[in-house]
XYZ file of N, CA and C in Angstrom:
798
model
N -47.584 -12.383 -9.871
C -47.812 -10.924 -8.782
C -46.685 -10.543 -7.751
N -46.806 -9.580 -7.563
C -45.236 -8.917 -7.008
C -45.801 -9.027 -5.291
N -44.913 -9.618 -4.407
C -45.191 -9.642 -3.379
C -43.962 -8.943 -2.568
N -44.434 -7.723 -1.665
C -43.736 -6.853 -1.088
C -43.020 -8.024 0.288
N -41.694 -7.225 0.450
C -41.108 -7.932 1.544
C -41.377 -7.540 2.938
N -42.259 -6.983 2.724
C -42.495 -6.152 4.251
C -43.152 -7.498 5.100
N -42.505 -7.732 6.411
C -42.913 -8.826 7.032
C -44.333 -8.758 7.204
N -45.429 -7.457 7.575
C -46.823 -7.653 7.689
C -47.660 -7.829 6.679
N -46.786 -8.052 5.203
C -47.461 -8.797 4.263
C -48.097 -10.069 4.078
N -49.461 -10.254 3.945
C -50.432 -11.601 3.969
C -49.887 -12.229 2.859
N -48.887 -12.954 2.293
C -48.803 -13.552 1.014
C -50.483 -14.370 0.909
N -50.807 -15.331 1.500
C -51.540 -16.259 1.542
C -52.975 -15.692 1.143
N -53.317 -14.299 1.777
C -54.331 -13.605 1.680
C -54.423 -12.864 0.378
N -53.296 -12.409 0.178
C -52.776 -11.640 -1.027
C -53.072 -12.593 -2.732
N -52.645 -13.815 -2.503
C -53.108 -14.877 -3.155
C -54.533 -15.086 -3.519
N -55.032 -15.166 -2.490
C -56.691 -15.327 -2.208
C -57.487 -14.351 -2.875
N -57.129 -13.143 -2.742
C -57.789 -12.177 -3.395
C -57.478 -11.913 -4.878
N -56.216 -12.391 -5.343
C -55.769 -12.383 -6.781
C -56.804 -13.529 -7.569
N -57.343 -14.443 -6.872
C -58.259 -15.592 -7.589
C -59.566 -14.991 -7.541
N -59.982 -13.875 -6.542
C -61.172 -13.310 -7.157
C -61.372 -12.575 -7.856
N -60.144 -11.774 -7.874
C -60.169 -10.602 -9.025
C -59.592 -11.374 -10.327
N -59.734 -12.487 -10.688
C -59.497 -13.172 -11.967
C -60.724 -13.300 -12.472
N -61.688 -13.216 -11.928
C -63.223 -13.511 -12.429
C -63.754 -11.864 -12.997
N -64.649 -12.099 -14.409
C -64.891 -10.875 -14.853
C -66.475 -11.125 -15.589
N -66.943 -10.435 -15.960
C -68.419 -10.383 -15.804
C -68.613 -11.173 -16.822
N -68.049 -11.444 -17.707
C -68.314 -12.292 -19.006
C -68.172 -13.729 -19.133
N -67.641 -14.003 -17.670
C -67.087 -15.511 -17.732
C -68.352 -16.043 -17.171
N -68.442 -17.259 -17.867
C -69.395 -18.390 -17.598
C -68.613 -19.488 -16.428
N -68.261 -19.042 -15.008
C -67.586 -19.710 -14.465
C -65.901 -20.270 -14.978
N -65.166 -20.413 -13.727
C -63.478 -20.774 -14.544
C -63.439 -21.948 -13.606
N -62.441 -22.562 -14.769
C -61.970 -23.792 -14.212
C -60.458 -23.295 -13.067
N -60.169 -24.367 -12.507
C -58.697 -23.859 -11.743
C -57.756 -23.714 -12.602
N -57.361 -24.335 -13.849
C -56.053 -24.049 -14.943
C -56.853 -22.863 -15.331
N -57.761 -22.337 -15.553
C -57.874 -20.948 -16.139
C -57.315 -19.572 -15.015
N -58.102 -20.364 -13.493
C -57.515 -19.049 -12.782
C -56.028 -19.093 -12.653
N -55.358 -20.302 -12.777
C -54.002 -20.317 -12.793
C -53.693 -19.323 -13.777
N -53.711 -19.755 -14.882
C -53.237 -19.210 -15.760
C -53.367 -16.984 -16.040
N -54.621 -17.446 -15.529
C -54.942 -15.588 -15.133
C -54.319 -14.731 -13.991
N -54.181 -15.586 -13.179
C -53.464 -15.318 -11.926
C -51.927 -15.527 -11.916
N -51.230 -16.305 -13.093
C -49.685 -16.435 -12.671
C -49.366 -17.526 -11.727
N -50.218 -18.018 -10.642
C -50.307 -19.130 -9.696
C -49.758 -20.529 -10.226
N -49.395 -21.273 -9.291
C -49.539 -22.550 -9.509
C -50.618 -23.108 -9.488
N -50.954 -24.297 -10.433
C -52.614 -24.704 -10.480
C -52.363 -25.134 -8.816
N -51.506 -25.993 -8.174
C -51.793 -26.888 -6.874
C -52.367 -25.650 -5.940
N -51.548 -24.539 -6.033
C -52.010 -23.306 -5.009
C -53.325 -22.876 -5.135
N -53.800 -22.757 -6.608
C -54.754 -22.407 -7.050
C -56.096 -23.304 -6.440
N -55.704 -24.658 -6.584
C -56.838 -25.783 -5.769
C -56.900 -25.403 -4.558
N -55.867 -25.182 -3.786
C -56.147 -24.959 -2.517
C -57.240 -23.695 -2.163
N -56.833 -22.485 -2.725
C -57.577 -21.454 -2.449
C -59.179 -21.417 -2.971
N -59.242 -22.042 -4.157
C -60.388 -22.107 -4.677
C -61.346 -22.998 -3.836
N -60.520 -24.161 -2.921
C -61.370 -24.989 -2.183
C -61.754 -24.053 -0.713
N -60.503 -23.595 -0.188
C -60.836 -22.755 0.708
C -62.026 -21.487 0.563
N -62.028 -21.003 -0.602
C -62.884 -19.673 -0.661
C -64.422 -20.548 -0.884
N -64.391 -21.619 -1.500
C -65.451 -22.153 -1.841
C -66.048 -22.777 -0.114
N -65.426 -23.194 0.510
C -66.151 -23.566 2.057
C -66.438 -22.248 2.922
N -65.678 -20.935 2.574
C -66.291 -19.682 2.781
C -67.556 -19.064 2.303
N -67.858 -19.308 1.136
C -68.914 -18.955 0.412
C -68.704 -18.202 -0.762
N -67.355 -17.893 -0.969
C -66.742 -16.527 -1.695
C -66.952 -17.168 -2.979
N -66.938 -18.652 -3.244
C -67.001 -19.108 -4.432
C -67.775 -20.229 -4.427
N -68.525 -20.776 -5.358
C -69.421 -21.889 -5.676
C -68.896 -22.645 -6.629
N -68.829 -24.177 -6.439
C -68.513 -25.049 -7.631
C -69.751 -26.033 -8.175
N -69.969 -25.500 -9.523
C -71.115 -26.171 -10.107
C -70.935 -27.621 -10.296
N -71.931 -28.441 -9.746
C -71.630 -29.818 -9.696
C -71.971 -30.291 -11.262
N -72.331 -29.036 -12.007
C -72.408 -29.419 -13.565
C -71.316 -29.589 -14.463
N -70.413 -28.699 -14.371
C -69.258 -28.675 -14.917
C -67.534 -28.443 -13.985
N -68.150 -28.303 -12.720
C -66.625 -28.438 -11.759
C -66.097 -27.154 -11.754
N -66.816 -25.829 -12.415
C -66.006 -24.349 -12.761
C -66.971 -23.729 -11.677
N -65.901 -22.886 -11.188
C -66.261 -21.975 -10.115
C -66.671 -20.241 -10.379
N -67.798 -19.889 -9.551
C -68.209 -19.084 -9.845
C -68.585 -17.953 -8.622
N -68.513 -16.754 -8.732
C -68.803 -16.221 -7.533
C -69.905 -16.625 -6.413
N -69.381 -16.448 -5.120
C -70.890 -17.409 -4.226
C -71.328 -15.915 -3.711
N -71.945 -16.687 -2.706
C -73.178 -15.464 -1.977
C -72.431 -14.382 -1.015
N -71.005 -14.842 -0.403
C -70.718 -14.093 0.475
C -70.066 -13.020 -0.453
N -69.006 -13.580 -1.199
C -68.724 -12.464 -2.374
C -69.755 -11.363 -2.499
N -70.648 -12.114 -3.283
C -72.026 -10.821 -3.687
C -72.197 -10.103 -2.703
N -72.287 -10.764 -1.160
C -72.887 -9.482 -0.088
C -71.606 -8.583 0.344
N -70.505 -9.020 0.100
C -69.291 -7.904 0.400
C -69.357 -6.735 -0.616
N -69.637 -7.448 -2.026
C -69.741 -6.370 -3.237
C -70.768 -5.349 -3.048
N -71.746 -5.862 -2.574
C -73.101 -4.631 -1.973
C -72.598 -4.268 -1.432
N -71.835 -4.470 -0.005
C -71.683 -3.695 1.335
C -70.596 -2.579 0.674
N -69.841 -2.825 -0.170
C -68.750 -1.833 -0.457
C -69.342 -0.702 -1.341
N -70.180 -1.326 -2.546
C -71.016 -0.187 -3.518
C -71.759 0.540 -2.709
N -72.539 -0.080 -1.143
C -73.384 0.843 -0.670
C -72.568 2.190 -0.078
N -71.576 1.769 0.275
C -70.510 2.471 1.191
C -70.083 3.698 0.035
N -70.161 3.726 -1.190
C -69.796 4.804 -2.117
C -71.051 5.393 -2.098
N -71.161 6.401 -0.875
C -72.920 7.489 -1.301
C -72.684 8.190 -2.551
N -71.211 8.585 -3.184
C -71.793 9.615 -4.243
C -72.553 8.801 -5.345
N -72.618 7.555 -5.308
C -73.375 6.585 -6.891
C -74.545 7.101 -6.594
N -75.563 7.333 -5.619
C -76.656 7.489 -5.644
C -76.967 8.652 -6.431
N -76.802 10.073 -6.098
C -76.516 11.184 -6.847
C -76.268 11.122 -8.192
N -74.974 10.406 -8.461
C -74.256 10.005 -9.877
C -75.495 9.516 -10.599
N -76.155 8.631 -10.241
C -76.737 7.669 -11.277
C -77.715 8.944 -12.061
N -78.555 9.427 -11.502
C -79.309 10.438 -12.290
C -78.903 11.405 -12.836
N -77.683 11.827 -12.235
C -76.539 12.893 -13.276
C -76.048 12.369 -14.694
N -75.455 10.927 -14.380
C -75.204 10.483 -15.338
C -76.009 9.511 -16.582
N -77.322 9.015 -15.796
C -78.082 8.417 -16.631
C -78.690 9.897 -17.732
N -78.706 11.229 -16.930
C -79.463 11.788 -18.085
C -78.248 12.058 -19.112
N -77.198 12.412 -18.176
C -75.709 12.805 -19.629
C -76.027 11.648 -20.747
N -76.231 10.367 -20.393
C -75.999 9.487 -21.382
C -77.118 9.733 -22.215
N -78.409 10.150 -21.629
C -79.548 9.951 -22.913
C -79.207 11.200 -23.460
N -78.831 12.440 -22.739
C -78.942 13.647 -23.842
C -77.890 13.862 -24.625
N -76.681 13.237 -24.501
C -75.418 12.979 -25.602
C -75.486 12.072 -26.303
N -76.368 10.805 -25.846
C -76.193 9.496 -26.923
C -74.740 8.529 -26.603
N -74.226 9.029 -25.553
C -72.820 8.456 -25.323
C -73.033 7.241 -23.998
N -72.042 6.230 -24.208
C -71.746 5.490 -23.080
C -71.205 6.204 -22.160
N -71.533 5.976 -20.836
C -71.104 7.037 -19.704
C -70.576 5.854 -18.707
N -69.175 5.792 -18.269
C -68.785 4.815 -17.186
C -68.299 5.347 -16.328
N -68.160 4.789 -15.229
C -67.366 4.838 -13.763
C -66.017 4.133 -13.800
N -64.919 4.341 -13.330
C -63.999 3.302 -13.406
C -63.079 3.407 -11.998
N -62.433 2.894 -11.668
C -61.672 2.725 -10.319
C -60.263 1.809 -10.546
N -59.249 2.216 -9.905
C -57.963 1.450 -10.530
C -58.062 0.170 -9.454
N -57.663 -0.821 -10.341
C -57.350 -2.116 -10.132
C -55.878 -2.438 -10.168
N -54.658 -2.206 -9.695
C -53.160 -2.809 -10.001
C -52.958 -1.793 -11.567
N -52.660 -2.271 -12.285
C -52.611 -1.709 -13.963
C -53.664 -1.792 -14.633
N -54.681 -1.704 -14.062
C -56.026 -1.571 -14.971
C -57.210 -0.896 -14.061
N -57.539 0.060 -15.151
C -58.943 0.646 -14.348
C -60.307 -0.197 -15.059
N -60.915 -0.560 -13.563
C -62.120 -1.540 -13.872
C -63.326 -0.725 -13.530
N -64.447 -1.139 -14.669
C -65.669 -0.239 -14.970
C -66.389 -0.933 -13.722
N -67.132 0.009 -12.926
C -67.795 -0.415 -11.456
C -69.439 0.243 -12.085
N -69.573 1.141 -12.433
C -71.310 1.365 -13.056
C -70.965 1.710 -15.049
N -71.963 1.387 -15.491
C -72.248 1.674 -16.775
C -73.473 2.921 -16.742
N -73.922 3.761 -17.546
C -75.135 4.197 -18.071
C -75.148 4.305 -19.398
N -76.355 3.756 -20.045
C -76.667 3.806 -21.744
C -77.430 4.511 -21.541
N -77.427 4.997 -23.234
C -78.665 5.622 -23.391
C -79.874 4.542 -24.017
N -80.904 4.689 -24.284
C -82.035 3.778 -24.052
C -82.291 3.856 -25.594
N -82.064 5.185 -26.058
C -82.772 4.720 -27.778
C -81.731 4.579 -28.609
N -80.256 4.765 -28.190
C -79.376 5.084 -29.093
C -78.211 3.860 -29.156
N -77.695 3.085 -30.214
C -76.579 2.254 -30.299
C -75.244 2.676 -29.324
N -75.126 1.822 -28.382
C -73.966 2.664 -27.756
C -72.642 1.441 -28.186
N -71.305 1.969 -27.624
C -70.287 0.690 -27.624
C -70.838 0.224 -26.413
N -70.015 -1.131 -26.306
C -70.596 -2.282 -25.729
C -69.339 -2.356 -24.647
N -69.630 -1.904 -23.175
C -68.773 -2.010 -22.380
C -69.615 -2.334 -21.226
N -69.207 -3.318 -20.124
C -70.058 -3.798 -19.290
C -68.991 -3.659 -17.914
N -70.071 -3.665 -16.594
C -69.131 -3.431 -15.109
C -68.514 -4.641 -15.344
N -67.238 -4.405 -14.938
C -65.826 -5.645 -14.614
C -64.758 -5.398 -15.772
N -65.364 -5.037 -16.983
C -64.262 -4.929 -17.875
C -63.223 -3.810 -17.228
N -61.853 -4.126 -18.022
C -60.723 -3.233 -17.493
C -59.932 -2.805 -18.727
N -59.702 -1.364 -18.526
C -58.856 -0.528 -19.094
C -57.642 -0.721 -18.945
N -56.700 -1.003 -19.963
C -55.073 -1.306 -19.957
C -54.708 -0.376 -19.867
N -53.223 -0.115 -19.014
C -52.309 0.739 -18.634
C -52.230 1.236 -19.658
N -52.442 2.391 -20.240
C -52.403 3.059 -21.829
C -52.535 4.386 -21.967
N -52.153 5.302 -22.796
C -52.375 6.588 -22.573
C -53.661 6.986 -23.412
N -54.756 6.097 -22.659
C -56.491 6.643 -22.963
C -56.780 7.557 -22.074
N -58.008 8.564 -21.930
C -58.331 9.769 -21.569
C -58.709 9.247 -19.948
N -59.125 8.129 -20.039
C -59.330 7.791 -18.421
C -58.045 7.770 -17.838
N -57.185 7.002 -18.219
C -55.918 6.914 -17.415
C -55.383 8.292 -17.346
N -55.128 9.132 -18.355
C -54.753 10.384 -18.379
C -55.262 11.103 -17.009
N -57.020 11.256 -16.993
C -57.467 11.735 -16.013
C -57.109 11.421 -14.656
N -56.950 10.035 -14.609
C -56.605 9.665 -13.065
C -55.013 9.866 -12.677
N -54.192 9.900 -13.607
C -53.009 10.347 -13.251
C -52.919 11.672 -13.068
N -53.538 12.461 -13.696
C -53.798 14.033 -13.616
C -54.657 14.317 -11.968
N -55.191 13.695 -11.727
C -55.838 13.851 -10.446
C -55.052 13.295 -9.629
N -54.173 12.250 -9.472
C -53.590 11.545 -8.273
C -52.567 12.672 -7.576
N -52.629 12.336 -6.704
C -51.310 13.558 -5.796
C -49.968 12.835 -5.878
N -49.181 13.379 -5.629
C -47.808 13.001 -5.513
C -47.406 11.890 -4.997
N -47.872 11.846 -3.612
C -47.773 10.567 -2.799
C -48.691 9.375 -3.234
N -49.782 9.529 -4.288
C -50.202 8.539 -4.248
C -49.449 7.870 -5.758
N -49.083 8.866 -6.412
C -48.254 8.390 -7.729
C -46.918 7.617 -7.648
N -46.477 8.151 -6.097
C -45.005 7.465 -5.544
C -45.525 6.028 -5.325
N -46.601 6.290 -4.596
C -47.105 4.784 -4.194
C -47.581 3.659 -5.228
N -48.106 4.203 -6.351
C -48.354 3.388 -7.495
C -47.161 3.171 -8.118
N -45.903 3.988 -8.625
C -45.050 3.209 -8.446
C -44.091 2.566 -8.283
N -44.218 2.334 -6.914
C -43.651 1.261 -5.922
C -44.344 0.197 -6.016
N -45.583 -0.092 -6.411
C -45.986 -1.780 -6.763
C -45.585 -2.208 -7.943
N -44.529 -1.575 -8.888
C -43.880 -2.563 -9.771
C -44.804 -3.197 -10.524
N -45.604 -2.361 -10.962
C -46.600 -2.768 -11.815
C -46.041 -3.177 -13.668
N -46.691 -4.383 -14.320
C -46.761 -4.730 -15.465
C -47.013 -3.382 -16.312
N -46.219 -3.198 -17.336
C -46.312 -1.992 -18.055
C -45.788 -0.694 -17.733
N -44.398 -0.852 -16.896
C -43.704 -0.072 -16.227
C -43.409 0.962 -17.297
N -43.298 0.975 -18.677
C -43.006 1.971 -19.669
C -44.097 2.642 -20.042
N -45.397 1.815 -20.125
C -46.845 2.789 -20.063
C -46.894 3.855 -19.072
N -46.300 3.317 -17.708
C -46.905 4.087 -16.831
C -45.885 5.408 -16.495
N -44.768 5.172 -16.970
C -43.899 6.380 -17.298
C -44.547 7.219 -18.472
N -44.760 6.708 -19.246
C -45.131 7.686 -20.538
C -46.330 8.073 -19.965
N -47.244 7.769 -19.145
C -48.748 8.673 -18.649
C -47.838 9.493 -17.235
N -46.798 9.253 -16.900
C -46.436 10.037 -15.888
C -45.808 11.551 -16.704
N -45.110 11.311 -17.971
C -44.580 12.211 -18.618
C -45.136 13.390 -19.294
N -46.763 12.667 -19.426
C -47.748 13.354 -19.873
C -48.662 14.122 -18.801
N -48.265 13.795 -17.751
C -48.957 14.645 -16.686
C -49.169 15.942 -16.949
N -47.992 16.795 -16.893
C -48.083 18.211 -16.955
C -49.096 18.498 -18.450
N -49.070 17.897 -19.530
C -50.196 18.189 -20.586
C -51.448 18.133 -20.390
N -51.499 16.541 -19.262
C -53.278 16.207 -19.219
C -53.385 17.393 -18.087
N -52.716 17.861 -17.003
C -53.247 18.930 -16.089
C -53.681 20.235 -16.707
N -52.779 20.107 -17.914
C -53.026 21.883 -18.766
C -54.241 21.451 -19.310
N -54.605 20.318 -19.732
C -55.853 19.903 -20.354
C -57.234 19.946 -19.559
N -56.907 19.383 -18.545
C -57.978 19.884 -17.766
C -58.110 21.244 -17.170
N -56.759 21.733 -17.086
C -57.265 23.372 -16.682
C -57.772 23.932 -17.427
N -57.520 23.924 -18.777
C -58.080 24.500 -19.967
C -59.798 24.432 -20.210
N -60.037 23.165 -20.456
C -61.076 22.562 -20.959
C -61.929 22.027 -20.100
N -61.619 21.424 -18.783
C -62.314 20.972 -17.489
C -62.367 19.151 -17.993
N -61.945 18.724 -18.708
C -61.659 17.368 -19.405
C -60.487 16.875 -19.860
N -60.511 15.636 -20.014
C -59.400 15.102 -21.100
C -59.848 14.125 -22.315
N -59.443 14.441 -23.302
C -59.835 13.649 -24.575
C -58.917 12.960 -25.341
N -59.278 11.787 -25.510
C -58.646 10.785 -26.818
C -59.525 10.302 -27.617
N -58.946 10.780 -28.819
C -59.692 10.253 -30.230
C -59.443 8.929 -30.333
N -60.468 8.260 -31.081
C -60.057 6.723 -31.493
C -58.976 6.879 -32.006
N -58.362 5.573 -32.001
C -57.110 5.335 -32.582
C -55.798 5.526 -31.898
N -56.285 6.147 -30.673
C -54.757 6.904 -29.619
C -54.528 5.765 -28.870
N -53.505 5.673 -28.360
C -52.705 5.043 -27.646
C -53.136 3.351 -28.319
N -52.892 2.664 -27.685
C -52.864 1.072 -28.342
C -54.002 0.371 -29.160
N -55.218 0.625 -28.397
C -56.416 -0.008 -28.988
C -57.377 0.708 -28.913
N -57.372 2.052 -28.698
C -58.750 2.876 -28.829
C -59.574 2.749 -29.536
N -60.716 2.428 -29.461
C -61.421 2.025 -31.002
C -62.782 3.107 -30.831
N -62.579 3.922 -29.699
C -63.951 5.150 -29.717
C -63.284 6.391 -29.367
N -63.736 7.378 -29.809
C -63.945 8.864 -28.723
C -64.221 8.711 -27.677
N -63.165 9.565 -26.881
C -63.458 9.406 -25.075
C -63.022 10.661 -24.668
N -64.082 11.113 -23.534
C -63.624 12.232 -22.844
C -63.772 11.734 -21.501
N -62.981 12.359 -20.637
C -63.169 11.768 -19.029
C -62.396 13.039 -18.043
N -63.166 12.883 -17.047
C -62.951 13.827 -16.019
C -62.794 13.223 -14.737
N -61.732 13.073 -13.877
C -61.763 12.783 -12.252
C -62.378 13.017 -11.251
N -62.608 12.427 -10.159
C -63.784 12.528 -9.136
C -62.874 12.469 -8.214
N -62.939 12.695 -6.854
C -62.342 12.397 -5.769
C -63.292 12.446 -4.773
N -63.614 11.240 -4.202
C -64.589 10.787 -2.832
C -63.944 10.868 -1.512
N -64.637 11.294 -0.561
C -64.038 11.236 0.761
C -63.806 9.721 1.236
N -64.726 9.009 0.432
C -64.754 7.308 0.832
C -63.402 6.234 0.360
N -62.815 7.412 -0.765
C -61.984 6.327 -1.202
C -60.584 6.812 -1.481
N -59.558 6.212 -1.374
C -57.971 6.579 -1.079
C -57.473 7.113 -2.384
N -58.049 6.990 -3.513
C -57.449 7.253 -4.944
C -58.719 8.223 -5.690
N -58.237 8.936 -6.786
C -59.662 9.708 -7.833
C -60.232 8.214 -8.309
N -61.092 8.665 -8.471
C -61.862 7.843 -10.063
C -62.158 8.471 -10.873
N -62.749 7.780 -12.090
C -62.774 8.294 -13.186
C -64.335 8.359 -13.991
N -64.943 9.392 -14.161
C -66.065 9.118 -15.324
C -65.606 9.627 -16.450
N -65.914 8.594 -17.453
C -65.854 8.709 -19.073
C -67.175 8.939 -19.869
N -67.113 9.546 -20.874
C -68.087 9.291 -21.772
C -67.376 8.899 -23.119
N -68.033 7.804 -23.797
C -67.362 7.177 -24.871
C -68.398 7.005 -26.045
N -68.075 7.137 -27.321
C -68.730 6.689 -28.485
C -67.863 6.236 -29.868
N -68.255 5.234 -30.663
C -67.682 5.220 -31.900
C -67.772 6.256 -32.438
N -66.851 6.503 -33.734
C -66.481 7.657 -34.435
C -67.831 8.191 -34.881
N -68.300 7.248 -35.691
C -69.562 7.240 -36.363
C -70.699 8.030 -35.949
N -70.667 7.684 -34.350
C -71.968 8.249 -33.347
C -71.166 9.476 -33.075
N -69.961 9.684 -32.711
C -70.174 11.285 -32.531
C -68.373 11.064 -32.562
N -68.200 12.665 -33.583
C -66.965 13.000 -33.960
C -66.277 13.331 -32.642
N -65.003 13.620 -32.903
C -63.916 13.947 -32.029
C -64.414 15.661 -31.799
N -64.560 16.291 -32.864
C -65.502 17.745 -32.879
C -66.400 17.758 -31.713
N -67.638 16.925 -31.790
C -68.522 16.912 -30.968
C -68.136 16.626 -29.638
N -67.558 15.821 -29.354
C -66.976 14.952 -28.314
C -66.363 16.144 -27.231
N -65.787 16.991 -27.825
C -64.577 18.179 -27.507
C -65.199 19.095 -26.971
N -66.424 19.586 -28.079
C -67.071 20.904 -28.056
C -68.811 20.524 -27.160
N -69.370 19.477 -27.099
C -70.727 18.989 -26.859
C -70.265 18.179 -25.229
N -69.793 17.244 -25.627
C -69.820 16.001 -24.605
C -68.862 16.521 -23.409
N -67.473 16.773 -23.703
C -66.688 17.003 -22.917
C -67.036 17.961 -21.652
N -67.480 19.144 -21.895
C -67.850 20.051 -21.047
C -69.242 19.755 -20.268
N -70.045 18.788 -21.116
C -71.135 18.406 -20.216
C -71.088 17.525 -19.196
N -69.920 16.490 -19.689
C -69.579 15.626 -18.254
C -68.679 16.489 -17.568
N -67.462 17.541 -17.624
C -67.278 18.293 -16.746
C -68.279 18.914 -15.649
N -69.220 19.580 -16.410
C -70.425 20.262 -15.688
C -71.260 19.257 -14.673
N -71.371 18.019 -15.241
C -71.992 16.740 -14.630
C -71.302 16.516 -13.025
N -70.129 16.284 -13.351
C -68.894 15.992 -12.193
C -68.764 17.141 -11.217
N -68.671 18.479 -11.560
C -68.694 19.569 -10.825
C -69.974 19.547 -10.026
N -71.446 19.152 -10.966
C -72.704 19.087 -9.873
C -72.089 17.940 -8.860
N -72.030 16.707 -9.138
C -71.537 16.051 -8.138
C -71.077 16.427 -7.502
N -69.764 16.846 -7.339
C -68.826 17.449 -6.191
C -69.581 18.369 -5.171
N -70.285 18.935 -5.863
C -71.350 20.093 -4.855
C -72.332 19.405 -4.052
N -72.726 18.329 -4.613
C -74.382 17.484 -4.259
C -73.340 16.808 -3.116
N -71.900 16.131 -3.135
C -71.453 15.563 -2.126
C -70.695 16.064 -1.198
N -70.492 17.582 -1.344
C -69.750 18.266 -0.469
C -68.106 18.121 -0.889
N -67.516 17.210 -2.005
C -66.541 16.903 -2.355
C -65.846 18.328 -3.561
N -66.513 19.223 -3.655
C -66.083 20.094 -4.478
C -64.511 20.414 -4.236
N -63.767 20.528 -5.388
C -62.005 20.228 -4.915
C -61.793 21.586 -5.993
N -62.207 22.250 -7.104
C -61.929 22.796 -7.667
C -60.898 22.274 -9.000
N -60.112 22.910 -9.617
C -59.305 22.415 -10.627
C -58.412 21.353 -10.281
N -58.156 20.398 -11.059
C -57.095 19.619 -10.782
C -55.678 20.602 -10.921
N -54.676 20.442 -9.986
C -53.665 21.167 -10.073
C -52.547 20.493 -9.601
N -51.118 20.859 -10.254
C -50.026 19.909 -9.850
C -49.556 20.319 -8.512
N -49.365 19.391 -7.639
C -49.045 19.520 -6.253
C -47.629 19.240 -6.333
N -46.904 19.992 -5.207
C -45.473 19.682 -5.040
C -45.331 18.193 -4.224
């Protein structure tokens, strides 16, 4: 974990938050050793942090297996954070309808360091879809979601991200080099597309559109994804992409966040 030299930076707090960020939806609890492995922190430091977080209710330790799990305080904080994102209310109906009518999985992702984390998913009820869950993380690669995020990020935001010294700096630079093309794609068609097989591990066809909320300091990204057997690249680009772009534009109008096409800013 990179620790800035700014004297205002609270290192212990940052380490405690990195412990909380180590948990994933698919985990059935984590041991101190597993948390240390995921965070890169010494096990002795992790033991002190998990004890403190447990005392405060952010983690609970099961007497059955001594593994830590998110506690009631963390759950409450998460609900407060989700409630503050007012655009999620109108987004739910729009994106669920989009999932049903296109037969694709629709997800909403926000940046967390060098990953985009899924915070909402909408599944079609009668169609098998790709299996992605809330909490899953999209690595820093030239997928449509990351390309859309970088396209929508303002120069000051890009500078801040670059200053974070994230892992995978080569991947970030490749995305920055691709930004003019991503902006051109957004201007031409209103969405960004990534076929299966693109980037490192993309196993599904995807289209993405960024969205800016007045509640957040950075853009978020809506993505529709489907296995190639369920939706061809042509269908994703001629049908699903335009419908996702229209849904996001509707969401902008409903929330008063309409910003028009994504443009390069000086």
